[in-house]
């Protein structure tokens, strides 16, 4: 099929482009960087040119990362929300009805938790007083007792905790509205912590794996926030690219829902300290330092099941953690996003 790929020159987008072409699909790229049609997803004329005549759209273009401060709000909403709205409108105008949307696990906020007394609960944002005092685990919102973290499914209520998460929720809502109005189909792929070759370094908007490697490249110890025991699911970029191809190829499978969300994860969660230690060991750099520092927009644990993606898309992560980290420690990196 002919696929418009936004963000085609970026970290994840460039891998998606390779995976699509390897499957015999024709890729038309749109990106601010060279590598396809050079253009902005917010530019209606550029999007209209690129979407004309394609069979499907794979939307990767976005401003990523947690955000530095409140002054990032206009940029995130402009690129992620307004840009997605322009794309959806031009897809409708061109009669394109298939969309794979790059979403994120950040839409969930905190992960799933269970209280011994109150069962399944959703703790609110952690307070700065608690974080400053080193109380990193969120307490039960009913009784204040310690909680047992669990696994998030796609039907969990969304609870964004930072501006990037807000814009990802907005993208999903816009895509769902587009689907209802046009009869289109959307696969919203909620990526977990993606890492791998071409990941951009030396930017405050980078993911934690890139921040660790940036310090190792300078001969400095990776700095681990909180106590390092916060849990994430690190998924290799080639597995994420393959998930995009599977979603595009299977979107015509009949579904009651016009938008279907999928967790794209490895299914084997690790702590942040595990990632830092593994990367430092392979890179040969200094051992990580656990700082006790924190960021207010961070969540403590977010681990999700990829079972729906396995059953409905045929997706399973193939790159093992040890092998993926060994490759990433020495791989070529990106410069922008």
Short mmCIF file of C-alpha atoms in Angstrom, two decimals, residues 32-143:
data_model
loop_
_atom_site.label_atom_id
_atom_site.label_comp_id
_atom_site.label_asym_id
_atom_site.label_seq_id
_atom_site.Cartn_x
_atom_site.Cartn_y
_atom_site.Cartn_z
CA UNK A 32 10.87 19.03 8.92
CA UNK A 33 14.20 17.27 8.30
CA UNK A 34 15.43 15.99 4.91
CA UNK A 35 14.46 12.45 4.01
CA UNK A 36 11.14 12.93 2.21
CA UNK A 37 8.83 15.83 1.50
CA UNK A 38 10.22 18.61 3.70
CA UNK A 39 7.28 20.19 5.42
CA UNK A 40 5.44 20.90 8.63
CA UNK A 41 2.46 18.78 9.66
CA UNK A 42 0.75 22.05 10.63
CA UNK A 43 1.02 23.33 7.03
CA UNK A 44 -2.29 22.49 5.34
CA UNK A 45 -0.91 22.82 1.81
CA UNK A 46 2.06 20.54 2.50
CA UNK A 47 -0.13 17.94 4.16
CA UNK A 48 -2.71 18.11 1.36
CA UNK A 49 0.01 17.46 -1.25
CA UNK A 50 1.41 14.50 0.67
CA UNK A 51 -1.86 12.80 1.61
CA UNK A 52 -3.27 12.86 -1.93
CA UNK A 53 -3.40 9.37 -3.40
CA UNK A 54 -2.23 7.39 -0.34
CA UNK A 55 -4.01 4.40 1.17
CA UNK A 56 -3.13 5.02 4.80
CA UNK A 57 -1.31 7.39 7.15
CA UNK A 58 1.20 6.53 9.87
CA UNK A 59 1.43 9.59 12.13
CA UNK A 60 4.73 9.77 14.03
CA UNK A 61 5.42 13.53 13.89
CA UNK A 62 5.35 15.07 17.36
CA UNK A 63 7.17 17.16 19.89
CA UNK A 64 8.29 14.56 22.43
CA UNK A 65 9.57 14.34 26.00
CA UNK A 66 8.22 15.45 29.34
CA UNK A 67 8.71 19.14 28.65
CA UNK A 68 11.07 21.50 30.43
CA UNK A 69 8.68 24.04 31.93
CA UNK A 70 5.31 25.76 31.49
CA UNK A 71 6.67 27.83 28.59
CA UNK A 72 6.67 24.65 26.47
CA UNK A 73 2.85 24.58 26.47
CA UNK A 74 2.32 26.54 23.22
CA UNK A 75 4.87 24.50 21.26
CA UNK A 76 3.53 21.13 22.39
CA UNK A 77 -0.09 22.02 21.66
CA UNK A 78 0.80 23.61 18.33
CA UNK A 79 2.78 20.66 16.97
CA UNK A 80 0.97 17.74 18.56
CA UNK A 81 -2.63 18.92 18.73
CA UNK A 82 -3.02 21.49 15.94
CA UNK A 83 -0.76 19.45 13.65
CA UNK A 84 -2.84 16.33 14.18
CA UNK A 85 -6.05 18.29 13.53
CA UNK A 86 -4.66 19.57 10.21
CA UNK A 87 -3.63 16.05 9.21
CA UNK A 88 -7.03 14.54 10.05
CA UNK A 89 -8.89 17.24 8.15
CA UNK A 90 -6.78 16.69 5.04
CA UNK A 91 -7.17 12.93 5.31
CA UNK A 92 -10.94 13.42 5.30
CA UNK A 93 -10.68 15.75 2.31
CA UNK A 94 -8.57 13.19 0.42
CA UNK A 95 -10.77 10.22 1.37
CA UNK A 96 -8.08 8.39 3.34
CA UNK A 97 -9.64 6.21 6.03
CA UNK A 98 -6.78 4.31 7.70
CA UNK A 99 -4.61 5.83 10.43
CA UNK A 100 -1.94 4.45 12.73
CA UNK A 101 -1.31 7.00 15.48
CA UNK A 102 1.83 7.11 17.61
CA UNK A 103 0.44 7.48 21.12
CA UNK A 104 2.21 6.83 24.42
CA UNK A 105 1.97 5.09 27.75
CA UNK A 106 2.02 8.55 29.38
CA UNK A 107 -1.73 8.80 28.72
CA UNK A 108 -2.29 6.51 31.71
CA UNK A 109 -0.55 8.67 34.31
CA UNK A 110 0.35 6.39 37.19
CA UNK A 111 0.05 2.69 36.51
CA UNK A 112 -2.31 0.18 38.11
CA UNK A 113 -2.23 -0.25 41.89
CA UNK A 114 -3.97 -2.41 44.48
CA UNK A 115 -4.61 -1.60 48.14
CA UNK A 116 -5.05 -4.48 50.59
CA UNK A 117 -8.07 -2.74 52.07
CA UNK A 118 -9.62 -0.95 49.09
CA UNK A 119 -8.75 -3.11 46.10
CA UNK A 120 -7.92 -1.43 42.79
CA UNK A 121 -7.21 2.29 43.22
CA UNK A 122 -5.82 5.17 41.13
CA UNK A 123 -3.51 7.37 43.22
CA UNK A 124 -3.33 11.06 42.45
CA UNK A 125 -0.17 12.99 41.53
CA UNK A 126 2.61 12.69 44.09
CA UNK A 127 3.16 15.83 46.14
CA UNK A 128 6.38 17.79 46.11
CA UNK A 129 6.60 17.45 49.90
CA UNK A 130 6.56 13.65 49.61
CA UNK A 131 9.10 13.61 46.80
CA UNK A 132 11.41 16.00 48.63
CA UNK A 133 11.23 13.75 51.69
CA UNK A 134 12.07 10.64 49.64
CA UNK A 135 8.56 9.18 49.86
CA UNK A 136 8.42 8.06 46.25
CA UNK A 137 5.75 5.35 46.33
CA UNK A 138 2.22 6.75 45.89
CA UNK A 139 -0.04 5.93 48.85
CA UNK A 140 -3.60 4.64 48.73
CA UNK A 141 -5.88 7.65 48.10
CA UNK A 142 -8.42 6.17 50.53
CA UNK A 143 -6.34 5.18 53.55
#
